[in-house]
PDB file of C-alpha atoms and ligand atoms in Angstrom:
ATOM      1  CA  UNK A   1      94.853  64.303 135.965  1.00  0.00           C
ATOM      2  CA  UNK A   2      92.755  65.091 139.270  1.00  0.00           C
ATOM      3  CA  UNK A   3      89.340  66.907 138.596  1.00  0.00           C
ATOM      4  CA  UNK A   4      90.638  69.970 139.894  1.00  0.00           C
ATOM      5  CA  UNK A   5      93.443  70.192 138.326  1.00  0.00           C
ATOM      6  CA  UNK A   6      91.511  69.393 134.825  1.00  0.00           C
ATOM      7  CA  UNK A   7      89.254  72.257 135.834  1.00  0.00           C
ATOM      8  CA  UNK A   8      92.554  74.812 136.195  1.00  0.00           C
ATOM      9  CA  UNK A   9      93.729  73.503 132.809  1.00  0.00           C
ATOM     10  CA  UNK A  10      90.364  74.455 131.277  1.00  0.00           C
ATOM     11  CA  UNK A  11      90.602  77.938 132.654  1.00  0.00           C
ATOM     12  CA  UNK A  12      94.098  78.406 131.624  1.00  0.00           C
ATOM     13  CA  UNK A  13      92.846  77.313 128.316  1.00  0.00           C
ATOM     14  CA  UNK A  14      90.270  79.643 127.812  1.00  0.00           C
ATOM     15  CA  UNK A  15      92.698  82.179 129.596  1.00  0.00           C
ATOM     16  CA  UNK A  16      95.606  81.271 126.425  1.00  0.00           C
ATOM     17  CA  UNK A  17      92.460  81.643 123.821  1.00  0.00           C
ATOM     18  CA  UNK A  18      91.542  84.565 124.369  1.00  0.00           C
ATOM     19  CA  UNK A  19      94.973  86.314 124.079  1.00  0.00           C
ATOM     20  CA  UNK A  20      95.652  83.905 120.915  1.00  0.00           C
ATOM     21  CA  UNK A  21      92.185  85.055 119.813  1.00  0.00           C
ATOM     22  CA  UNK A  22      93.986  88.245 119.506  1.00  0.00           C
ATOM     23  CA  UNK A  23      96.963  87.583 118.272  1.00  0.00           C
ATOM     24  CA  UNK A  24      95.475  85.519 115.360  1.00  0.00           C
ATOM     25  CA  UNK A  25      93.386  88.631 114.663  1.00  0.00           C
ATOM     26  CA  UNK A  26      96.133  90.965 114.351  1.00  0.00           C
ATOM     27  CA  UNK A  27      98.643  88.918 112.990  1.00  0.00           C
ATOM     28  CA  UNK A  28      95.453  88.532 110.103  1.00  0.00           C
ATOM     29  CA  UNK A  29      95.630  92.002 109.791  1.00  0.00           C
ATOM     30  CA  UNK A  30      99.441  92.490 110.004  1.00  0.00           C
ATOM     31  CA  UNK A  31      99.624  90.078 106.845  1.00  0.00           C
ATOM     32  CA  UNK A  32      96.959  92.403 104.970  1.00  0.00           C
ATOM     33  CA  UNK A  33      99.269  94.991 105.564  1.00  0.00           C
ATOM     34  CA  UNK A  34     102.076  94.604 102.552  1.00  0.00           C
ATOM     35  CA  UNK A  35      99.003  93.672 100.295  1.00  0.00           C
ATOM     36  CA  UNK A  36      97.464  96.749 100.884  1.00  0.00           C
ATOM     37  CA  UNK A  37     101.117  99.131 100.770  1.00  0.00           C
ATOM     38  CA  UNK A  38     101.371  97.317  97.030  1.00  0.00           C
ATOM     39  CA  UNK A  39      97.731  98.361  96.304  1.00  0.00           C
ATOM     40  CA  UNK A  40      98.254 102.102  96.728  1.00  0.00           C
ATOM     41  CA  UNK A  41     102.240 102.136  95.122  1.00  0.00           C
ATOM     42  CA  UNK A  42     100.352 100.364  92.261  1.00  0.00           C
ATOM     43  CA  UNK A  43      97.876 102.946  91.966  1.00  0.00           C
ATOM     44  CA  UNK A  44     100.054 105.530  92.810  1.00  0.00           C
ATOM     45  CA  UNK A  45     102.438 104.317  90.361  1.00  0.00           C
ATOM     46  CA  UNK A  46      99.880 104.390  87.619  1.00  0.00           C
ATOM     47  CA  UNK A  47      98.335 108.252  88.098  1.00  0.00           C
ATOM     48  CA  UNK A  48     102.976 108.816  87.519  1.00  0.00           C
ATOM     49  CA  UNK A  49     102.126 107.030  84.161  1.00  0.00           C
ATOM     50  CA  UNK A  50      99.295 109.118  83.265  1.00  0.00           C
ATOM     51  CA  UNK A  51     102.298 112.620  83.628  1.00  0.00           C
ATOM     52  CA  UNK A  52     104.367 110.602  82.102  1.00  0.00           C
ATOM     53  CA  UNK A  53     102.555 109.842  78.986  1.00  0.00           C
ATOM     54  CA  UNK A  54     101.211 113.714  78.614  1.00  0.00           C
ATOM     55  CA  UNK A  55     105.028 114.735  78.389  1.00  0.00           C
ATOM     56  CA  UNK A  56     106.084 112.048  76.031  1.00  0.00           C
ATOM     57  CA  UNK A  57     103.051 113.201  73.394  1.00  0.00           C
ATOM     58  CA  UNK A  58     104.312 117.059  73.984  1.00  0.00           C
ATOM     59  CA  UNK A  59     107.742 115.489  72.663  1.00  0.00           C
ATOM     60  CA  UNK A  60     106.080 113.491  69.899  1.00  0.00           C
ATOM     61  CA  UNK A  61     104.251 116.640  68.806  1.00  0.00           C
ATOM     62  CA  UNK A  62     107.258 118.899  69.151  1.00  0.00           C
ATOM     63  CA  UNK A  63     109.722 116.466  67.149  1.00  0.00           C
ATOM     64  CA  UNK A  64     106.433 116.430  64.466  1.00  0.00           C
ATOM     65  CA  UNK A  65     106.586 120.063  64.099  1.00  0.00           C
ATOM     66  CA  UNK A  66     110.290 120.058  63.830  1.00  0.00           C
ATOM     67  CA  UNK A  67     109.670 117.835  60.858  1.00  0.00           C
ATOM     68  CA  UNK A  68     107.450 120.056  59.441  1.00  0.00           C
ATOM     69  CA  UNK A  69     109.413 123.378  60.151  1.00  0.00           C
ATOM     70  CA  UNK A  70     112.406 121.636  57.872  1.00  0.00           C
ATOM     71  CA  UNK A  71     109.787 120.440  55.225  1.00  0.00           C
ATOM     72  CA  UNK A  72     108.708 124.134  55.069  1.00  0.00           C
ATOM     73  CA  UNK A  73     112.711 125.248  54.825  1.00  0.00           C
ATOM     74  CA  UNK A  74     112.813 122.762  51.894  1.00  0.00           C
ATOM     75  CA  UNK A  75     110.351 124.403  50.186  1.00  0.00           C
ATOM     76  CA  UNK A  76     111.028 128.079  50.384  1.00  0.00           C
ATOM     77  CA  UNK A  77     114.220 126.917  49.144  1.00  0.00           C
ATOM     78  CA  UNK A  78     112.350 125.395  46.294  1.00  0.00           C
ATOM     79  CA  UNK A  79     110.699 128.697  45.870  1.00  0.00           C
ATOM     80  CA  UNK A  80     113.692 130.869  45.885  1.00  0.00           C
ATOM     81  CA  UNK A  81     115.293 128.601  43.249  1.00  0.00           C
ATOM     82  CA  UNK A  82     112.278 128.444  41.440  1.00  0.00           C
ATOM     83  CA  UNK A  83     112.452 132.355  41.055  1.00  0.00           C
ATOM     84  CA  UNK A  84     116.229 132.000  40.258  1.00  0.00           C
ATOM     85  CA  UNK A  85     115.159 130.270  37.091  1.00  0.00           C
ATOM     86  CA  UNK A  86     112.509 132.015  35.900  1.00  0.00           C
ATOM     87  CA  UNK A  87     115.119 134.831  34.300  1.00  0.00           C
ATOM     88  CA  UNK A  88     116.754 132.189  31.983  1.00  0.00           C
ATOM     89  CA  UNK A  89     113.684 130.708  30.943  1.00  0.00           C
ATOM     90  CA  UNK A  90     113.430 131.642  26.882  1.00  0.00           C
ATOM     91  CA  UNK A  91     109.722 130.475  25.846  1.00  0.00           C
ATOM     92  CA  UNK A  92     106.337 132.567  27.077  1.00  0.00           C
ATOM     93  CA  UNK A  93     105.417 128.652  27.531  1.00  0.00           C
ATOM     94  CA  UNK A  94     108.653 127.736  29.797  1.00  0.00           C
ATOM     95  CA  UNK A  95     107.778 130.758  31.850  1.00  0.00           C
ATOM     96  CA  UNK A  96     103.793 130.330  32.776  1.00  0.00           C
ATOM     97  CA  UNK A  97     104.646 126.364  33.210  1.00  0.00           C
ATOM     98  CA  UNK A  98     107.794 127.943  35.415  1.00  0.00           C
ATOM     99  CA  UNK A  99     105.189 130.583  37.360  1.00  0.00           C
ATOM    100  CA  UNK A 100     102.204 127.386  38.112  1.00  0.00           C
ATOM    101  CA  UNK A 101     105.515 125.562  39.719  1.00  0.00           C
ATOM    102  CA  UNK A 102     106.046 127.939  41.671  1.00  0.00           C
ATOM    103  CA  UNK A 103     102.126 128.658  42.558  1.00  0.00           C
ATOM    104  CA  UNK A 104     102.032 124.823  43.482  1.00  0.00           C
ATOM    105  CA  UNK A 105     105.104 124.748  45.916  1.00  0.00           C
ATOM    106  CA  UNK A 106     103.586 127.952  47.549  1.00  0.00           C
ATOM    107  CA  UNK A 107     100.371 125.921  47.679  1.00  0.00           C
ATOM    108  CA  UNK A 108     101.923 122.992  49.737  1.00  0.00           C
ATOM    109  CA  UNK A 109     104.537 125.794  51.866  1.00  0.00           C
ATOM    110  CA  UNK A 110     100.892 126.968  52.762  1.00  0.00           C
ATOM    111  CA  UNK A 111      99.603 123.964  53.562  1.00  0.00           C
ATOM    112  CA  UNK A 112     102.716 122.912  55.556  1.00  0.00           C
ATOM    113  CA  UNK A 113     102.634 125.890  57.401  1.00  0.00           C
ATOM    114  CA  UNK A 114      99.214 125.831  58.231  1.00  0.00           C
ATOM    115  CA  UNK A 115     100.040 122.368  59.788  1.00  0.00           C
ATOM    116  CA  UNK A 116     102.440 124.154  62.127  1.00  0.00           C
ATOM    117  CA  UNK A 117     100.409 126.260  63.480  1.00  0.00           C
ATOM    118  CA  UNK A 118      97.934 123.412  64.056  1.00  0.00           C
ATOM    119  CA  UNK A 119     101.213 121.443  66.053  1.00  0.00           C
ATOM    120  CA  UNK A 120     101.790 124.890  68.160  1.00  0.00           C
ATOM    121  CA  UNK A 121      98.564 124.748  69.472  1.00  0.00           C
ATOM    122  CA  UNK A 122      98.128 121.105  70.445  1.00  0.00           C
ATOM    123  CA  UNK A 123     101.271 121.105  72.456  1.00  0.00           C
ATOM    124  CA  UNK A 124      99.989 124.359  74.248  1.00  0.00           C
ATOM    125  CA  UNK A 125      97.204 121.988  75.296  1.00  0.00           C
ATOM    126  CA  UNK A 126      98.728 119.078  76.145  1.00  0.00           C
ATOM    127  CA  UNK A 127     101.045 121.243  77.855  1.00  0.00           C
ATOM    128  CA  UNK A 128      98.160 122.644  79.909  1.00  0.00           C
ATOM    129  CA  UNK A 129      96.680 119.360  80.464  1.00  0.00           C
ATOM    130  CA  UNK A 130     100.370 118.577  81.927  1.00  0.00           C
ATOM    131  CA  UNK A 131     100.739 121.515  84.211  1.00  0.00           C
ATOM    132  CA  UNK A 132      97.347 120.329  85.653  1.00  0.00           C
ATOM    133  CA  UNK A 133      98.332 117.070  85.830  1.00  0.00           C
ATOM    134  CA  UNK A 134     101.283 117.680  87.591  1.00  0.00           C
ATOM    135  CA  UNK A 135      99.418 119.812  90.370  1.00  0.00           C
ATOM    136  CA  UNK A 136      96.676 116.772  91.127  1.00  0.00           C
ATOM    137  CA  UNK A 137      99.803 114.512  90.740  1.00  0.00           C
ATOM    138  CA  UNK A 138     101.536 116.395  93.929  1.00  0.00           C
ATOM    139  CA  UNK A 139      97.976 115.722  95.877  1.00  0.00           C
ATOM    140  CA  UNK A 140      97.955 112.439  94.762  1.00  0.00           C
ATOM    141  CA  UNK A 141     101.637 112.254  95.979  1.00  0.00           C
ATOM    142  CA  UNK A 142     101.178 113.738  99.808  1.00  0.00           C
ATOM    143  CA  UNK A 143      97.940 111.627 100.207  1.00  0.00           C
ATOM    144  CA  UNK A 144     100.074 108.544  98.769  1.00  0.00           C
ATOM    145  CA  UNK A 145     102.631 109.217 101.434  1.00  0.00           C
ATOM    146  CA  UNK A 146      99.715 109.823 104.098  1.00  0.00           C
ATOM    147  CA  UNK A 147      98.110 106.629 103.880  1.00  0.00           C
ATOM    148  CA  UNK A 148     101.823 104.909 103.389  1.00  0.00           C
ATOM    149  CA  UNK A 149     102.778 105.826 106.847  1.00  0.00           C
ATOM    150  CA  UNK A 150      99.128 105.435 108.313  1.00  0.00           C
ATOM    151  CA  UNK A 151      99.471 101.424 107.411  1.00  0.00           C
ATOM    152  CA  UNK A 152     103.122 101.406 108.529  1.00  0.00           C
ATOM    153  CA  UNK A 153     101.571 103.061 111.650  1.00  0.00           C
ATOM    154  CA  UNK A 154      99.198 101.264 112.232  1.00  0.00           C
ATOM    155  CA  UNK A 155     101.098  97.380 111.772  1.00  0.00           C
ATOM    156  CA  UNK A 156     103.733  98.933 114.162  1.00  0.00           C
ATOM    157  CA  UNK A 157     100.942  99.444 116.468  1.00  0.00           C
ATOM    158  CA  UNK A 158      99.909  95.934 115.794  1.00  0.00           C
ATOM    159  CA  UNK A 159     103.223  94.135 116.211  1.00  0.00           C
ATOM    160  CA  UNK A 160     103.560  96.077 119.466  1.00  0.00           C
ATOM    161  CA  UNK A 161     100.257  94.298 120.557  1.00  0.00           C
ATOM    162  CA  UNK A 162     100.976  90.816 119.480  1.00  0.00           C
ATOM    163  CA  UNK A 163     104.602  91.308 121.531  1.00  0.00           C
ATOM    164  CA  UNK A 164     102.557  91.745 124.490  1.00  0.00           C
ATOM    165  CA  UNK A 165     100.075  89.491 123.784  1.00  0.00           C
ATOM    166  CA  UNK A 166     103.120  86.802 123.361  1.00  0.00           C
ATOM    167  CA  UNK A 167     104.790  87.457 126.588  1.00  0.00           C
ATOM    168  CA  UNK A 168     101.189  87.227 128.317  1.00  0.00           C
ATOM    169  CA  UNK A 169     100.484  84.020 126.561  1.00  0.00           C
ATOM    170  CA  UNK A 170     104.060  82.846 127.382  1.00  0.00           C
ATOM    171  CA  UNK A 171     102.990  83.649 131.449  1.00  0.00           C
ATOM    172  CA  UNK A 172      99.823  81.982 130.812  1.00  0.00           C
ATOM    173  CA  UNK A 173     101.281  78.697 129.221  1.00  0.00           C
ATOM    174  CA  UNK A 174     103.854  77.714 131.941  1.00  0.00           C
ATOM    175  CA  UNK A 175     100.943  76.503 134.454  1.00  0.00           C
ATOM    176  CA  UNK A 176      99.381  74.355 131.255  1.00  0.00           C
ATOM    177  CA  UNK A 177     100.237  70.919 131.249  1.00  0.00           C
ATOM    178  CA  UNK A 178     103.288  70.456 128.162  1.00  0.00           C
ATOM    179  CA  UNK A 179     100.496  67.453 126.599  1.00  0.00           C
ATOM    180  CA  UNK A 180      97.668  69.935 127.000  1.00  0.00           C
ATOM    181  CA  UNK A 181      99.412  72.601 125.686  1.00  0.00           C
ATOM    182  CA  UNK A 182     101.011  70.914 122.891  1.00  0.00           C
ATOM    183  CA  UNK A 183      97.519  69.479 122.004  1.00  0.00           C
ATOM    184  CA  UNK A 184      95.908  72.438 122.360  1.00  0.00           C
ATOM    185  CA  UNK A 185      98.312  74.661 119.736  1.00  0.00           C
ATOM    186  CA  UNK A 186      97.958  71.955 117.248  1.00  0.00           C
ATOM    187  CA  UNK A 187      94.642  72.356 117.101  1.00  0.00           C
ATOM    188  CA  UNK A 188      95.384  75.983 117.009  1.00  0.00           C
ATOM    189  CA  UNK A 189      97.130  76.492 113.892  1.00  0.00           C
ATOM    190  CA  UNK A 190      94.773  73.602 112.107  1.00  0.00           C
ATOM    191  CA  UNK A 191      91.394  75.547 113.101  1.00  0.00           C
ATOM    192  CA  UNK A 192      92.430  78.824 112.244  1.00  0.00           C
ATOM    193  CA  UNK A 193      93.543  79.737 115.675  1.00  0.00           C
ATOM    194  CA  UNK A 194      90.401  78.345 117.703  1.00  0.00           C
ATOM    195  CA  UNK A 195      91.251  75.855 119.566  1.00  0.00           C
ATOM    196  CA  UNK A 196      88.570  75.558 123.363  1.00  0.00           C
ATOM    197  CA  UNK A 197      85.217  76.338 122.517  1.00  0.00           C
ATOM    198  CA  UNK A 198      81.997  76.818 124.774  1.00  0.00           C
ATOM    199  CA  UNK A 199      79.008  74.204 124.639  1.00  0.00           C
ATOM    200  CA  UNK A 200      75.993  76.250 124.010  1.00  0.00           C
ATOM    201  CA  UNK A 201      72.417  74.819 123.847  1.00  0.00           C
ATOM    202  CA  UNK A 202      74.136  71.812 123.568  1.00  0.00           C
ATOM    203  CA  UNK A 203      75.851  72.493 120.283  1.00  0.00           C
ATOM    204  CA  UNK A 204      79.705  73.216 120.222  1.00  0.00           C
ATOM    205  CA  UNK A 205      80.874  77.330 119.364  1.00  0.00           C
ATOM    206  CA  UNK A 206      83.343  76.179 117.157  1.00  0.00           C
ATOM    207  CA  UNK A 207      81.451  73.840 114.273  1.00  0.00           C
ATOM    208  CA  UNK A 208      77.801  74.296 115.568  1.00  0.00           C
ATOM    209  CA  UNK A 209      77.246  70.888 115.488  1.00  0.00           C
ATOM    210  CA  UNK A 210      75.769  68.744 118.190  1.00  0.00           C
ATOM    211  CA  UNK A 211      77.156  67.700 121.646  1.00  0.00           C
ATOM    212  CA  UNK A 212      75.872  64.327 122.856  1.00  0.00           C
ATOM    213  CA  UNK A 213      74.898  64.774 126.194  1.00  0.00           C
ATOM    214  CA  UNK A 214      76.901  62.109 127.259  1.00  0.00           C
ATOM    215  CA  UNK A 215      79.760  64.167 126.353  1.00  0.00           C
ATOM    216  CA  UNK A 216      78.146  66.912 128.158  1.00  0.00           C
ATOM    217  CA  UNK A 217      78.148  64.779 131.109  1.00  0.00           C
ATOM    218  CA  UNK A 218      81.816  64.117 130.381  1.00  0.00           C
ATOM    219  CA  UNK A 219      82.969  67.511 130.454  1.00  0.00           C
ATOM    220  CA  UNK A 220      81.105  68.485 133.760  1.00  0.00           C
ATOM    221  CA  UNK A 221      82.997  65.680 135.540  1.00  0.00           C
ATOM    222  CA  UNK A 222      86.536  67.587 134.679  1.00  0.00           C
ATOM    223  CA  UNK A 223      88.705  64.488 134.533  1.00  0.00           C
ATOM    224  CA  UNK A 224      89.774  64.696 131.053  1.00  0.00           C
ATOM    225  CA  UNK A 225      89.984  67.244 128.430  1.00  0.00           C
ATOM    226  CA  UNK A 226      87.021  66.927 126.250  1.00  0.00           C
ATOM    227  CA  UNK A 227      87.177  67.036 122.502  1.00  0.00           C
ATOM    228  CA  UNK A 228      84.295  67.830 120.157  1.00  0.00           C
ATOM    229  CA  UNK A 229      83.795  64.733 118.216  1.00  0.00           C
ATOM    230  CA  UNK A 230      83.306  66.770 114.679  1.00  0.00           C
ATOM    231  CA  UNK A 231      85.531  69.621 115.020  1.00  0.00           C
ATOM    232  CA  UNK A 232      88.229  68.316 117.440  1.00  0.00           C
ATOM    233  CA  UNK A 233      88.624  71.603 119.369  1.00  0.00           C
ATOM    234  CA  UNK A 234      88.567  71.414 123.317  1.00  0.00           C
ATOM    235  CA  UNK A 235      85.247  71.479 124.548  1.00  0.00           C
ATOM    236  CA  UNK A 236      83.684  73.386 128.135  1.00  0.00           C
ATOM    237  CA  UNK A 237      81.110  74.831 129.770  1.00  0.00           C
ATOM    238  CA  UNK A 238      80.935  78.014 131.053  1.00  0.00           C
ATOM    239  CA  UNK A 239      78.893  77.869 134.137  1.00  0.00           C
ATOM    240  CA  UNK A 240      80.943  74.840 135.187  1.00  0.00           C
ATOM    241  CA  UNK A 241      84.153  77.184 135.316  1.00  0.00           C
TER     242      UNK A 241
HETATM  243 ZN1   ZN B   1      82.921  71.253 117.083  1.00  0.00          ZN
END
């Protein structure tokens, strides 16, 4: 490799980084994308539950009062045949233990139906609560959908980008040498898509960790690509470009 053709392979380099700089970026947030859909279906999902679970205790109370309403039946029934009896009863004695039967059942058919009135008016509430539910539920819904299609959007949007970013990359690549470039993506995907970093105050961008000025002197010359003897990433300096 001739200096100057070292030096154009650095350039390119640092050309390729920073559109992979931005591709890595987005692709980051392209893959936070599905997490975040499943977030808000999750909690979406869950304010459906909450509906759900106000109309299945309206049914629990309704089939309670149903119950009830045929427990009541049973007893005016009682009552009626109660009264049927009294008329062949012979004794005073079988008559006032007869009447105190019949005092008791009406006791309980009170009781009962005071119960029923108590069932009537918690499913008016819970019915309430439901209607109101369901009306925060439909918010809940069209903001759900909102912020759906806002992420779908917006990692459209992003794809787009990292197309274009590709095809510039792809333009960019073809004047890199294939060992360079080969090199140069490895280190890529194992540094989490840095791969040629600046020497600053004689420290590398990448790790932060000391350049030997020998190596310093080793990257000004431009015969060789340079690599950062803790990190491994392509080193250069930016004045020198
Ligand atoms: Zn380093």
């Amino acid at each position: 490799m001739t200096s100057k053709s070292a030096k154009d392979q650095i350039i390119k380099l640092v050309e390729l980084q920073k559109f992979d700089t931005e591709i890595y970026q987005y692709n980051k947030e392209l893959k936070e994308g599905p997490e975040r859909l499943q977030e808000i279906k999750i909690q979406f999902e869950a304010k459906k539950q909450i509906l759900k679970e106000f109309d299945e205790r309206t049914k629990s109370k309704q089939l309670e009062r149903k119950e009830k309403e045929v427990d009541l039946q049973a007893k005016e029934d009682e009552i009626v045949k109660s009264n049927n009896h009294l008329s062949q009863l012979k004794t005073n004695k079988e008559y006032k233990a007869k009447l105190t039967e019949i005092e008791n059942i009406k006791a309980d058919k009170s009781i009962i139906e005071e119960k029923i009135l108590i069932l009537f008016d918690e499913v008016d509430k819970i019915k309430d609560q439901f209607e109101k539910e369901k009306v925060l539920l439909a918010e809940e819904e069209k903001n759900y959908i909102a912020e759906k299609k806002q992420i779908e959007d917006f990692m459209k949007e992003l794809e787009e980008k990292v197309k274009l970013l590709e095809n510039k990359r792809k333009q960019t690549a073809v004047d890199i040498d294939a060992n360079a470039l080969s090199r140069y993506e490895r280190i890529l995907k194992g540094k989490d898509g840095l791969a040629i970093v600046k020497v600053e105050n004689g420290s590398c961008t990448g790790c932060y960790m000391n350049v030997p000025a020998q190596q310093v002197n080793q990257i000004k010359k431009h015969e060789n690509l340079i690599y950062c003897e803790m990190c491994a990433r392509i080193l250069y300096i930016e004045e020198d470009l």
